[in-house]
Amino acid sequence: MAEPPCQTGRAERPSPWADADRIVLAHARDSGIVAIALDGADERGRRPLTAGELPAWVAAREADRSVRWVWASTARWYPVLLAAGVRVQRCHDLRLSHAILRDARPTVASLRDEAARPWDAPDVAPAPSQGEVLFELDAPGARSPRDDADEVLAELARQDAALDGAPDAGRLRLLLAAESAGALLAEEMRAAGAPWDAAHHDRILTETLGPRRAGGLPERMARLAAEVRAALGDPTVSLDSHPRLLRALHAAGIMVESTSKWELGEISHPAIPPLLEYKRLSRLLTANGWSWLDEWVRDGRFRPVYVPGGVVTGRWASSGGGALQLPRQLRGALRADPGWRIVDADVAQLEPRVLAAMARDERMAEAARGRDLYAGIVASGAVGTRAEAKLAVLGAMYGATTGDSGRLVPRLRNVFPRAMALVDDAARVGEEGGTVSTWLGRTSPPPDDGWRAAQAAASRAGAAPGEETRARRMARDRGRFTRNFVVQGTAAEWALAWLADLRLRLAQLPPVPPEEAAPRSGPAFARRAHVAFFLHDEVIVHAPAVHADAAAEAMRASAAAAGRLLFGSFPVDFPLELTVSESAAKD
């Protein structure tokens, strides 16, 4: 609902909110929340608000027209709105955008000067309890210095100036919009939670580890530990202590350098099979055992804390719950509510397809069209088997020079020269100490002082052979990093574009009647299909059964739209493995 027009004497003028293209939310100095309407860079009006008034006021603006909300951090502002059942379509997250623009090429000095320093710090917050809002906007100590209205406007001005002067501003603007949309979705997924069947999870743990025992190892793990100790002849060795276990192995004549499963798997000794099984079960118990279940699943929902842009390439990370490392055996616990469905979409070979599009390598794109990309590479004659194709492609993207991958990579150069030239050039730039950028403009960090010192030491007259060897190794390592950065980072951008388009398409689906709602998904999502889980190249939607097919079609359409948005008409496919089921279990 629009606000009444403001009165100025006898003249009547429209509300400043009616056609504002951006609205800033911040804290006025020494007072409460303030909303600031902007038309371009010009301020059109201010409105003081209490935290209690904020959700309804934002909802009214969203109902008026499409607004881009500008705030210091989505993680600080959006949870309050979602808790009140209010969603927004678009935002500009200043903190995330600052990190991208600060490091973009060419560097913008104003984003690196002293005044902009507070924007370099991450959000700091205590680990939230399930269902709690991460920040209360008017709680004592909740404000960040970045939330001050003057500081928010100053940072927005710096970012606007940086974009105005950027040589490829269109791509950077798209990247900032995608990054900010990802921040909205991260909070939406946490607010709705992934539907989680705690009883099913408990059954899997009990069947796999043995019954839970207070103050001790589960039964099966305890039995395996006893077998290992007996085989080693050491009844007290701790299998969870790397130094102690290594000493016990050496004492038993097993002269390994580490306790990695790869090295232990080469050894023939009665202690090794139960030890490897113990280590496998220990990983499950530590990462997703009963303690994890108690901490992260409540009222039928798993609510992890996602960190958009948490990896240097732009991939997401998680600061709680380990959402991006979900074991396959537990996927069956991600289970839809009654009357709802899990719609799961997995894009096949995302990074190689992105590489083909970036390089404009039509032969590689043709190998991927309408089929498994690795099978297409076999059909091209580059290699003989699908396994070799996968090794070759991964070796190309990660810089393998030895073993089977190193042997196969040169064959790709003959068949797909454009794709290989792109990653080879990125590696060369990295080896020389330069920086590289993703398709939309996220820039890799420069080499650190240790790297530069090593190269300088190797370049001086009379450098020792060891210094030269160390410098070459560090240069190659950096080349492998930049080689992968351009591909992994661009794949992350494609995934963000997919997510951003999908959340808007799902919002177009009508709500189901109250009697068909899933109330544990919270006020914003109880009656609507929504993204519930995200793992780099896989998206899971929780949808009412009546909308499951529409949600699946939205996922397909969004994947195609993301490809067009980033790569235009270049003919590369991004096919999805799509399933509609009651759970996320995979065979």
Coordinates of C-alpha atoms in Angstrom, one line a residue:
M1 CA 0.0 0.0 0.0
A2 CA 1.5 3.4 -1.0
E3 CA 1.9 6.2 1.5
P4 CA -0.2 9.3 1.2
P5 CA 1.5 12.1 -0.7
C6 CA 3.5 14.6 1.3
Q7 CA 2.0 18.1 1.8
T8 CA 4.2 21.2 1.2
G9 CA 2.1 24.3 1.7
R10 CA -0.6 24.2 -1.0
A11 CA 1.5 22.1 -3.4
E12 CA 1.2 18.4 -3.5
R13 CA 4.1 16.2 -4.6
P14 CA 4.3 12.4 -5.0
S15 CA 5.7 10.3 -2.2
P16 CA 9.5 10.0 -2.6
W17 CA 9.1 6.2 -2.4
A18 CA 6.8 5.9 -5.4
D19 CA 9.5 5.8 -8.0
A20 CA 12.7 5.4 -6.0
D21 CA 15.0 3.0 -7.8
R22 CA 16.9 2.2 -4.6
I23 CA 16.0 2.4 -0.9
V24 CA 18.7 2.3 1.7
L25 CA 18.1 0.8 5.1
A26 CA 20.6 1.9 7.8
H27 CA 20.8 3.3 11.3
A28 CA 20.6 7.1 11.8
R29 CA 23.3 8.3 14.1
D30 CA 22.1 8.2 17.8
S31 CA 18.6 7.0 16.8
G32 CA 16.8 4.2 15.2
I33 CA 16.4 2.8 11.7
V34 CA 16.1 5.1 8.8
A35 CA 15.0 4.4 5.2
I36 CA 16.5 6.6 2.5
A37 CA 14.9 6.9 -1.0
L38 CA 17.4 7.3 -3.8
D39 CA 16.8 8.3 -7.4
G40 CA 20.2 7.5 -9.0
A41 CA 22.6 9.1 -6.6
D42 CA 20.2 11.8 -5.4
E43 CA 18.5 11.5 -2.1
R44 CA 14.7 12.0 -2.4
G45 CA 13.5 11.4 1.2
R46 CA 14.0 9.9 4.6
R47 CA 11.8 7.9 6.9
P48 CA 12.6 7.0 10.5
L49 CA 11.4 3.5 11.5
T50 CA 11.4 1.3 14.5
A51 CA 12.4 -2.3 14.2
G52 CA 8.8 -3.2 14.8
E53 CA 7.6 -1.0 12.0
L54 CA 10.2 -2.2 9.5
P55 CA 8.7 -5.4 8.1
A56 CA 5.3 -4.0 7.3
W57 CA 6.8 -0.9 5.8
V58 CA 9.2 -3.0 3.6
A59 CA 6.3 -5.2 2.5
A60 CA 4.3 -2.2 1.5
R61 CA 7.1 -0.9 -0.7
E62 CA 7.6 -4.3 -2.3
A63 CA 3.9 -4.4 -3.1
D64 CA 4.2 -0.9 -4.7
R65 CA 6.9 -1.7 -7.2
S66 CA 10.2 -3.5 -7.7
V67 CA 12.8 -1.9 -5.4
R68 CA 16.5 -2.7 -4.9
W69 CA 17.2 -2.5 -1.2
V70 CA 20.6 -1.3 -0.2
W71 CA 22.0 -2.4 3.1
A72 CA 25.4 -3.1 4.7
S73 CA 24.8 -6.8 5.0
T74 CA 22.0 -9.1 4.1
A75 CA 22.9 -11.4 6.9
R76 CA 22.2 -8.6 9.4
W77 CA 19.0 -7.1 7.9
Y78 CA 17.1 -9.8 6.0
P79 CA 16.5 -12.4 8.8
V80 CA 14.4 -9.8 10.7
L81 CA 12.1 -9.4 7.6
L82 CA 11.9 -13.2 7.0
A83 CA 10.9 -13.9 10.6
A84 CA 8.0 -11.6 10.0
G85 CA 7.1 -13.4 6.7
V86 CA 8.4 -10.6 4.4
R87 CA 10.5 -11.4 1.4
V88 CA 12.2 -8.9 -1.0
Q89 CA 13.0 -9.4 -4.6
R90 CA 16.3 -7.6 -5.0
C91 CA 19.0 -6.1 -2.8
H92 CA 22.5 -4.7 -3.0
D93 CA 24.7 -6.2 -0.3
L94 CA 27.4 -3.5 0.2
R95 CA 29.8 -5.8 2.1
L96 CA 29.9 -8.5 -0.5
S97 CA 30.0 -6.0 -3.3
H98 CA 32.9 -4.2 -1.7
A99 CA 35.0 -7.3 -1.6
I100 CA 34.5 -7.9 -5.3
L101 CA 35.0 -4.3 -6.4
R102 CA 38.0 -3.7 -4.1
D103 CA 40.0 -6.5 -5.9
A104 CA 38.6 -5.9 -9.4
R105 CA 41.0 -4.8 -12.1
P106 CA 41.8 -2.0 -12.4
T107 CA 41.9 -1.4 -8.7
V108 CA 39.8 1.5 -7.4
A109 CA 41.8 3.4 -4.8
S110 CA 38.8 4.7 -2.9
L111 CA 37.8 1.1 -2.1
R112 CA 41.1 0.5 -0.5
D113 CA 41.7 3.7 1.4
E114 CA 41.3 4.1 5.2
A115 CA 37.7 5.3 5.0
A116 CA 36.7 2.0 3.3
R117 CA 38.6 -0.2 5.7
P118 CA 35.6 -1.2 7.9
W119 CA 34.0 -2.9 4.9
D120 CA 36.9 -5.4 4.7
A121 CA 35.8 -7.1 7.9
P122 CA 33.5 -10.1 7.8
D123 CA 30.2 -10.2 9.7
V124 CA 30.8 -11.5 13.2
A125 CA 28.0 -13.1 15.1
P126 CA 27.4 -15.8 17.7
A127 CA 26.3 -19.2 16.4
P128 CA 22.5 -18.9 16.4
S129 CA 20.1 -21.3 17.9
Q130 CA 17.7 -22.9 15.5
G131 CA 14.8 -20.7 14.6
E132 CA 16.4 -17.5 16.1
V133 CA 17.0 -14.4 14.1
L134 CA 20.8 -13.9 13.7
F135 CA 20.6 -10.2 14.6
E136 CA 18.0 -8.1 16.4
L137 CA 18.3 -4.7 14.6
D138 CA 17.7 -2.6 17.7
A139 CA 19.2 -5.0 20.3
P140 CA 22.2 -3.6 22.4
G141 CA 25.4 -4.1 20.5
A142 CA 23.7 -5.3 17.3
R143 CA 24.8 -2.4 15.2
S144 CA 27.9 -2.6 13.1
P145 CA 29.8 0.7 12.3
R146 CA 28.9 -0.2 8.7
D147 CA 25.2 0.2 9.5
D148 CA 25.5 4.0 10.1
A149 CA 23.5 5.8 7.4
D150 CA 26.3 8.2 6.5
E151 CA 28.8 5.4 6.1
V152 CA 26.4 3.3 4.1
L153 CA 25.8 6.2 1.7
A154 CA 29.5 6.9 1.4
E155 CA 30.3 3.3 0.6
L156 CA 27.5 3.2 -2.0
A157 CA 28.9 6.3 -3.6
R158 CA 32.4 4.7 -3.7
Q159 CA 30.9 1.6 -5.4
D160 CA 28.9 3.6 -7.9
A161 CA 32.0 5.5 -8.9
A162 CA 34.0 2.3 -9.2
L163 CA 31.3 0.8 -11.5
D164 CA 31.0 4.0 -13.6
G165 CA 34.8 3.9 -14.2
A166 CA 35.1 0.1 -14.8
P167 CA 36.0 -0.9 -18.4
D168 CA 33.5 -3.8 -18.3
A169 CA 30.9 -2.4 -16.0
G170 CA 28.0 -4.4 -17.4
R171 CA 29.6 -7.7 -16.3
L172 CA 30.5 -6.4 -12.9
R173 CA 27.0 -5.1 -12.3
L174 CA 25.6 -8.5 -13.2
L175 CA 28.1 -10.1 -10.8
L176 CA 27.1 -7.8 -7.9
A177 CA 23.4 -8.4 -8.6
A178 CA 24.0 -12.2 -8.6
E179 CA 26.1 -12.1 -5.5
S180 CA 23.5 -10.1 -3.6
A181 CA 20.7 -12.4 -4.8
G182 CA 22.7 -15.3 -3.5
A183 CA 22.9 -13.5 -0.1
L184 CA 19.1 -13.2 -0.1
L185 CA 18.8 -16.9 -0.9
A186 CA 21.3 -18.0 1.8
E187 CA 19.1 -16.3 4.4
E188 CA 15.9 -17.7 2.9
M189 CA 17.3 -21.2 3.0
R190 CA 18.2 -20.8 6.6
A191 CA 14.8 -19.3 7.5
A192 CA 12.9 -22.1 5.8
G193 CA 15.3 -24.9 6.6
A194 CA 15.8 -28.1 4.8
P195 CA 13.1 -30.7 5.9
W196 CA 15.0 -33.2 8.0
D197 CA 13.8 -36.6 9.4
A198 CA 15.7 -36.9 12.6
A199 CA 14.4 -40.4 13.3
H200 CA 15.6 -41.6 9.9
H201 CA 19.0 -40.0 10.5
D202 CA 19.1 -41.8 13.9
R203 CA 18.3 -45.1 12.3
I204 CA 21.1 -44.7 9.8
L205 CA 23.6 -43.9 12.6
T206 CA 22.5 -46.8 14.6
E207 CA 22.7 -49.3 11.7
T208 CA 26.1 -47.9 10.6
L209 CA 27.9 -47.2 13.9
G210 CA 26.0 -49.3 16.4
P211 CA 23.8 -48.1 19.2
R212 CA 24.6 -44.8 20.7
R213 CA 26.3 -45.1 24.1
A214 CA 26.6 -42.2 26.6
G215 CA 30.3 -41.3 27.3
G216 CA 31.7 -43.9 24.9
L217 CA 32.1 -45.0 21.3
P218 CA 29.1 -46.6 19.6
E219 CA 29.2 -50.3 19.8
R220 CA 30.5 -51.1 16.3
M221 CA 33.3 -48.5 16.5
A222 CA 34.3 -49.8 19.9
R223 CA 34.6 -53.4 18.5
L224 CA 36.7 -52.2 15.6
A225 CA 39.0 -50.2 17.9
A226 CA 39.5 -53.3 20.0
E227 CA 40.4 -55.3 16.9
V228 CA 43.0 -52.7 15.8
R229 CA 44.6 -52.5 19.2
A230 CA 44.8 -56.3 19.4
A231 CA 46.4 -56.5 16.0
L232 CA 48.9 -53.8 16.8
G233 CA 49.6 -55.3 20.2
D234 CA 48.9 -52.0 21.9
P235 CA 45.8 -52.1 24.1
T236 CA 45.8 -48.4 25.0
V237 CA 46.6 -46.6 21.7
S238 CA 44.2 -43.8 20.7
L239 CA 43.0 -44.3 17.2
D240 CA 41.9 -40.7 17.1
S241 CA 45.4 -39.3 17.8
H242 CA 47.5 -39.1 14.7
P243 CA 50.9 -39.1 16.5
R244 CA 50.0 -41.9 18.9
L245 CA 48.5 -44.0 16.1
L246 CA 51.5 -43.5 13.9
R247 CA 53.9 -44.5 16.7
A248 CA 51.8 -47.7 17.3
L249 CA 51.9 -48.5 13.6
H250 CA 55.7 -48.1 13.5
A251 CA 56.1 -50.2 16.6
A252 CA 54.1 -53.0 14.9
G253 CA 56.5 -52.8 11.9
I254 CA 54.1 -50.8 9.7
M255 CA 56.5 -48.1 8.5
V256 CA 54.0 -45.5 6.9
E257 CA 54.5 -41.8 6.8
S258 CA 50.9 -40.9 7.5
T259 CA 47.6 -42.4 8.5
S260 CA 45.8 -41.5 5.3
K261 CA 43.6 -44.1 3.8
W262 CA 45.5 -43.9 0.6
E263 CA 48.8 -44.9 2.2
L264 CA 47.3 -47.4 4.6
G265 CA 45.4 -49.1 1.8
E266 CA 48.7 -50.2 0.3
I267 CA 49.6 -52.1 3.4
S268 CA 48.8 -55.8 4.1
H269 CA 48.5 -56.3 7.8
P270 CA 45.6 -57.5 10.1
A271 CA 45.3 -54.1 11.7
I272 CA 44.6 -52.2 8.5
P273 CA 41.1 -53.3 7.4
P274 CA 39.5 -52.6 10.8
L275 CA 41.5 -49.4 11.1
L276 CA 40.3 -48.1 7.7
E277 CA 36.7 -49.0 8.6
Y278 CA 37.1 -47.3 12.0
K279 CA 38.3 -44.1 10.4
R280 CA 35.4 -44.1 7.9
L281 CA 32.9 -44.5 10.7
S282 CA 34.7 -41.9 12.8
R283 CA 34.3 -39.3 10.1
L284 CA 30.6 -39.9 10.0
L285 CA 30.3 -39.7 13.8
T286 CA 32.4 -36.6 14.0
A287 CA 30.8 -34.7 11.1
N288 CA 27.2 -35.8 11.2
G289 CA 26.7 -38.0 14.3
W290 CA 24.3 -37.6 17.1
S291 CA 25.9 -34.4 18.4
W292 CA 25.4 -32.8 15.0
L293 CA 21.8 -34.0 15.0
D294 CA 21.2 -32.5 18.4
E295 CA 22.8 -29.2 17.5
W296 CA 21.6 -28.6 14.0
V297 CA 18.2 -30.3 13.6
R298 CA 15.2 -29.0 15.4
D299 CA 11.5 -29.2 14.8
G300 CA 12.1 -31.1 11.6
R301 CA 14.4 -28.6 10.0
F302 CA 18.2 -28.4 9.3
R303 CA 19.2 -24.8 9.2
P304 CA 22.8 -24.4 8.2
V305 CA 24.6 -21.0 8.0
Y306 CA 25.7 -20.5 4.4
V307 CA 28.5 -18.0 3.6
P308 CA 28.0 -16.6 0.0
G309 CA 31.4 -15.9 -1.6
G310 CA 33.1 -17.6 1.3
V311 CA 35.7 -19.2 -1.0
V312 CA 38.1 -17.0 -2.9
T313 CA 36.7 -18.2 -6.2
G314 CA 33.2 -17.1 -5.2
R315 CA 32.0 -20.5 -4.2
W316 CA 29.9 -20.7 -1.1
A317 CA 31.2 -21.9 2.2
S318 CA 29.3 -22.8 5.4
S319 CA 30.1 -21.5 8.9
G320 CA 27.8 -23.9 10.7
G321 CA 26.3 -27.3 10.0
G322 CA 28.6 -28.4 7.2
A323 CA 25.8 -28.0 4.6
L324 CA 28.2 -28.3 1.7
Q325 CA 29.6 -31.7 2.8
L326 CA 26.5 -33.8 3.2
P327 CA 27.4 -37.5 3.2
R328 CA 25.6 -39.5 0.6
Q329 CA 24.4 -42.1 3.1
L330 CA 22.4 -39.4 5.0
R331 CA 20.7 -37.8 2.1
G332 CA 17.6 -39.9 2.7
A333 CA 17.1 -37.9 5.9
L334 CA 16.4 -34.8 3.8
R335 CA 12.7 -35.7 3.5
A336 CA 9.7 -33.7 2.4
D337 CA 6.9 -32.9 4.7
P338 CA 3.6 -34.7 4.2
G339 CA 1.9 -33.5 1.0
W340 CA 5.1 -31.9 -0.3
R341 CA 8.0 -33.2 -2.5
I342 CA 11.7 -32.9 -2.8
V343 CA 12.6 -31.6 -6.3
D344 CA 16.3 -32.3 -6.9
A345 CA 18.3 -30.9 -9.8
D346 CA 22.0 -31.7 -10.4
V347 CA 23.8 -30.1 -13.4
A348 CA 26.2 -32.6 -15.1
Q349 CA 29.8 -31.6 -15.6
L350 CA 29.3 -27.9 -14.8
E351 CA 32.9 -26.7 -14.9
P352 CA 33.9 -28.3 -18.2
R353 CA 30.8 -26.9 -19.8
V354 CA 31.6 -23.5 -18.4
L355 CA 35.1 -23.8 -19.8
A356 CA 33.8 -24.6 -23.3
A357 CA 31.5 -21.5 -23.1
M358 CA 34.2 -19.2 -21.8
A359 CA 36.7 -20.3 -24.5
R360 CA 34.1 -20.3 -27.2
D361 CA 35.3 -23.7 -28.0
E362 CA 32.6 -25.0 -30.4
R363 CA 34.1 -28.5 -30.7
M364 CA 34.0 -29.0 -26.9
A365 CA 30.5 -27.6 -26.7
E366 CA 29.4 -30.0 -29.5
A367 CA 30.9 -32.9 -27.5
A368 CA 28.6 -31.9 -24.6
R369 CA 25.4 -31.2 -26.6
G370 CA 22.6 -33.4 -25.5
R371 CA 24.7 -36.0 -23.8
D372 CA 27.3 -36.8 -21.1
L373 CA 30.3 -34.5 -21.9
Y374 CA 32.9 -37.2 -21.2
A375 CA 31.1 -39.6 -23.6
G376 CA 31.2 -36.8 -26.1
I377 CA 35.0 -36.4 -25.6
V378 CA 35.4 -40.1 -26.3
A379 CA 33.4 -39.8 -29.4
S380 CA 35.6 -36.9 -30.6
G381 CA 38.6 -39.3 -30.6
A382 CA 40.6 -37.5 -28.0
V383 CA 40.7 -40.4 -25.6
G384 CA 39.5 -44.0 -25.6
T385 CA 37.3 -44.3 -22.5
R386 CA 35.0 -42.2 -20.4
A387 CA 37.3 -42.7 -17.4
E388 CA 40.2 -41.3 -19.5
A389 CA 38.1 -38.4 -20.6
K390 CA 37.3 -37.4 -17.0
L391 CA 40.9 -37.7 -16.0
A392 CA 42.0 -35.6 -18.9
V393 CA 39.5 -32.8 -18.3
L394 CA 40.1 -32.6 -14.5
G395 CA 43.8 -32.6 -15.3
A396 CA 43.4 -29.7 -17.7
M397 CA 41.5 -27.7 -15.1
Y398 CA 43.7 -28.5 -12.1
G399 CA 47.1 -28.5 -13.9
A400 CA 48.1 -32.2 -13.7
T401 CA 51.5 -32.8 -15.3
T402 CA 52.2 -36.4 -14.1
G403 CA 50.5 -39.7 -14.0
D404 CA 47.5 -40.6 -16.3
S405 CA 46.1 -37.1 -16.2
G406 CA 49.4 -35.6 -17.3
R407 CA 49.7 -38.2 -20.1
L408 CA 46.1 -37.5 -21.4
V409 CA 46.0 -33.7 -21.2
P410 CA 48.1 -33.1 -24.4
R411 CA 45.5 -35.1 -26.4
L412 CA 42.9 -32.5 -25.3
R413 CA 45.1 -29.7 -26.7
N414 CA 44.9 -31.3 -30.1
V415 CA 41.1 -31.7 -30.2
F416 CA 40.0 -28.7 -28.1
P417 CA 42.7 -26.0 -28.6
R418 CA 40.6 -23.0 -27.6
A419 CA 39.5 -24.5 -24.2
M420 CA 43.0 -25.6 -23.4
A421 CA 44.5 -22.3 -24.4
L422 CA 42.2 -20.5 -22.0
V423 CA 43.4 -22.5 -18.9
D424 CA 47.0 -22.6 -20.1
D425 CA 47.0 -18.8 -20.4
A426 CA 45.5 -18.4 -17.0
A427 CA 48.2 -20.7 -15.6
R428 CA 51.0 -18.7 -17.3
V429 CA 49.7 -15.5 -15.8
G430 CA 49.7 -17.0 -12.4
E431 CA 53.2 -18.4 -12.7
E432 CA 54.4 -14.9 -13.6
G433 CA 52.8 -13.4 -10.5
G434 CA 49.8 -11.9 -12.3
T435 CA 46.1 -12.0 -11.5
V436 CA 43.2 -13.5 -13.5
S437 CA 39.5 -12.9 -13.6
T438 CA 36.3 -14.9 -13.9
W439 CA 33.9 -14.3 -16.8
L440 CA 32.0 -11.6 -14.8
G441 CA 35.1 -10.0 -13.3
R442 CA 35.9 -11.5 -9.9
T443 CA 39.6 -11.2 -9.6
S444 CA 42.1 -13.6 -8.1
P445 CA 44.2 -12.3 -5.1
P446 CA 47.8 -11.3 -5.9
P447 CA 50.6 -13.5 -4.7
D448 CA 51.6 -13.0 -1.1
D449 CA 54.9 -11.6 0.2
G450 CA 56.4 -15.0 0.7
W451 CA 55.8 -15.9 -2.9
R452 CA 57.4 -12.7 -4.1
A453 CA 60.3 -13.1 -1.8
A454 CA 60.9 -16.6 -3.1
Q455 CA 60.9 -15.4 -6.7
A456 CA 63.2 -12.5 -5.9
A457 CA 65.7 -14.8 -4.1
A458 CA 65.8 -17.2 -7.0
S459 CA 66.4 -14.3 -9.5
R460 CA 69.4 -12.8 -7.8
A461 CA 72.9 -13.6 -8.9
G462 CA 74.4 -16.5 -7.1
A463 CA 71.0 -18.0 -6.1
A464 CA 71.3 -21.4 -4.5
P465 CA 69.8 -24.4 -6.4
G466 CA 67.4 -25.0 -3.6
E467 CA 66.1 -21.4 -3.9
E468 CA 65.5 -21.8 -7.6
T469 CA 63.7 -25.2 -7.1
R470 CA 61.5 -23.7 -4.4
A471 CA 60.6 -20.7 -6.6
R472 CA 59.7 -22.9 -9.5
R473 CA 57.6 -25.1 -7.4
M474 CA 55.7 -22.1 -5.9
A475 CA 55.3 -20.6 -9.4
R476 CA 53.8 -23.8 -10.7
D477 CA 51.5 -24.0 -7.6
R478 CA 50.2 -20.5 -8.3
G479 CA 49.7 -21.4 -11.9
R480 CA 47.5 -24.3 -11.0
F481 CA 45.5 -22.0 -8.7
T482 CA 44.9 -19.4 -11.4
R483 CA 44.2 -22.1 -14.0
N484 CA 41.4 -23.4 -11.8
F485 CA 40.3 -20.0 -10.5
V486 CA 38.9 -18.8 -13.8
V487 CA 36.8 -22.0 -14.4
Q488 CA 35.6 -22.7 -10.8
G489 CA 34.8 -19.0 -10.3
T490 CA 32.8 -18.7 -13.5
A491 CA 31.0 -21.9 -12.6
A492 CA 30.1 -20.3 -9.3
E493 CA 28.7 -17.3 -11.2
W494 CA 26.6 -19.6 -13.4
A495 CA 25.2 -21.3 -10.3
L496 CA 24.4 -17.9 -8.8
A497 CA 22.6 -16.8 -11.9
W498 CA 20.7 -20.1 -11.8
L499 CA 19.7 -19.6 -8.2
A500 CA 18.7 -16.0 -8.7
D501 CA 16.4 -16.7 -11.6
L502 CA 15.0 -19.8 -9.9
R503 CA 14.0 -18.0 -6.7
L504 CA 12.0 -15.5 -8.7
R505 CA 10.3 -18.2 -10.8
L506 CA 9.3 -20.1 -7.7
A507 CA 7.9 -16.9 -6.2
Q508 CA 5.5 -16.8 -9.1
L509 CA 3.9 -20.1 -8.1
P510 CA 0.7 -19.5 -6.1
P511 CA 0.5 -20.4 -2.4
V512 CA -1.3 -23.5 -1.4
P513 CA -4.3 -23.3 1.0
P514 CA -3.5 -23.1 4.7
E515 CA -4.5 -26.7 5.3
E516 CA -1.8 -27.9 2.9
A517 CA 1.0 -25.7 4.4
A518 CA 4.3 -26.8 5.9
P519 CA 4.3 -24.6 8.9
R520 CA 7.8 -25.6 10.1
S521 CA 9.2 -23.7 7.0
G522 CA 8.3 -20.4 8.7
P523 CA 5.9 -17.6 7.8
A524 CA 7.6 -16.7 4.5
F525 CA 7.7 -20.2 3.0
A526 CA 5.1 -22.4 4.7
R527 CA 2.7 -22.2 1.7
R528 CA 5.2 -21.7 -1.2
A529 CA 7.7 -23.8 -3.1
H530 CA 11.2 -22.6 -2.1
V531 CA 14.9 -23.5 -2.4
A532 CA 15.8 -25.6 0.6
F533 CA 19.3 -26.7 -0.1
F534 CA 22.3 -25.9 -2.3
L535 CA 25.6 -27.8 -2.9
H536 CA 27.6 -26.0 -5.6
D537 CA 26.1 -27.6 -8.7
E538 CA 23.0 -29.1 -7.1
V539 CA 19.8 -27.4 -6.0
I540 CA 17.0 -28.9 -3.9
V541 CA 13.5 -27.4 -3.8
H542 CA 10.8 -28.2 -1.2
A543 CA 7.5 -27.9 -3.1
P544 CA 3.9 -28.7 -2.5
A545 CA 3.1 -31.9 -4.4
V546 CA 0.7 -30.0 -6.6
H547 CA 3.5 -27.7 -7.7
A548 CA 6.3 -30.2 -7.9
D549 CA 6.2 -30.5 -11.7
A550 CA 6.0 -26.7 -12.1
A551 CA 9.0 -26.4 -9.8
A552 CA 11.0 -28.9 -11.9
E553 CA 10.2 -27.0 -15.0
A554 CA 11.3 -23.8 -13.3
M555 CA 14.6 -25.4 -12.5
R556 CA 15.1 -26.4 -16.2
A557 CA 14.1 -22.9 -17.4
S558 CA 16.4 -21.2 -14.9
A559 CA 19.4 -23.3 -15.9
A560 CA 18.8 -22.4 -19.6
A561 CA 18.3 -18.7 -18.7
A562 CA 21.6 -18.7 -16.7
G563 CA 23.5 -20.0 -19.7
R564 CA 22.0 -17.3 -21.9
L565 CA 22.6 -14.5 -19.4
L566 CA 26.3 -15.3 -19.0
F567 CA 27.2 -16.7 -22.5
G568 CA 24.6 -15.2 -24.8
S569 CA 23.9 -17.4 -27.9
F570 CA 26.9 -19.6 -27.6
P571 CA 25.5 -23.1 -28.0
V572 CA 26.4 -24.9 -24.8
D573 CA 24.0 -27.1 -22.8
F574 CA 23.6 -27.2 -19.1
P575 CA 21.5 -30.4 -18.7
L576 CA 20.0 -31.3 -15.4
E577 CA 19.5 -34.6 -13.7
L578 CA 16.0 -34.0 -12.2
T579 CA 14.1 -36.1 -9.7
V580 CA 10.9 -35.6 -7.9
S581 CA 10.6 -37.7 -4.8
E582 CA 9.8 -37.8 -1.1
S583 CA 13.5 -37.5 -0.2
A584 CA 16.9 -36.5 -1.5
A585 CA 18.3 -40.1 -1.4
K586 CA 20.4 -41.2 -4.3
D587 CA 20.8 -44.8 -5.4

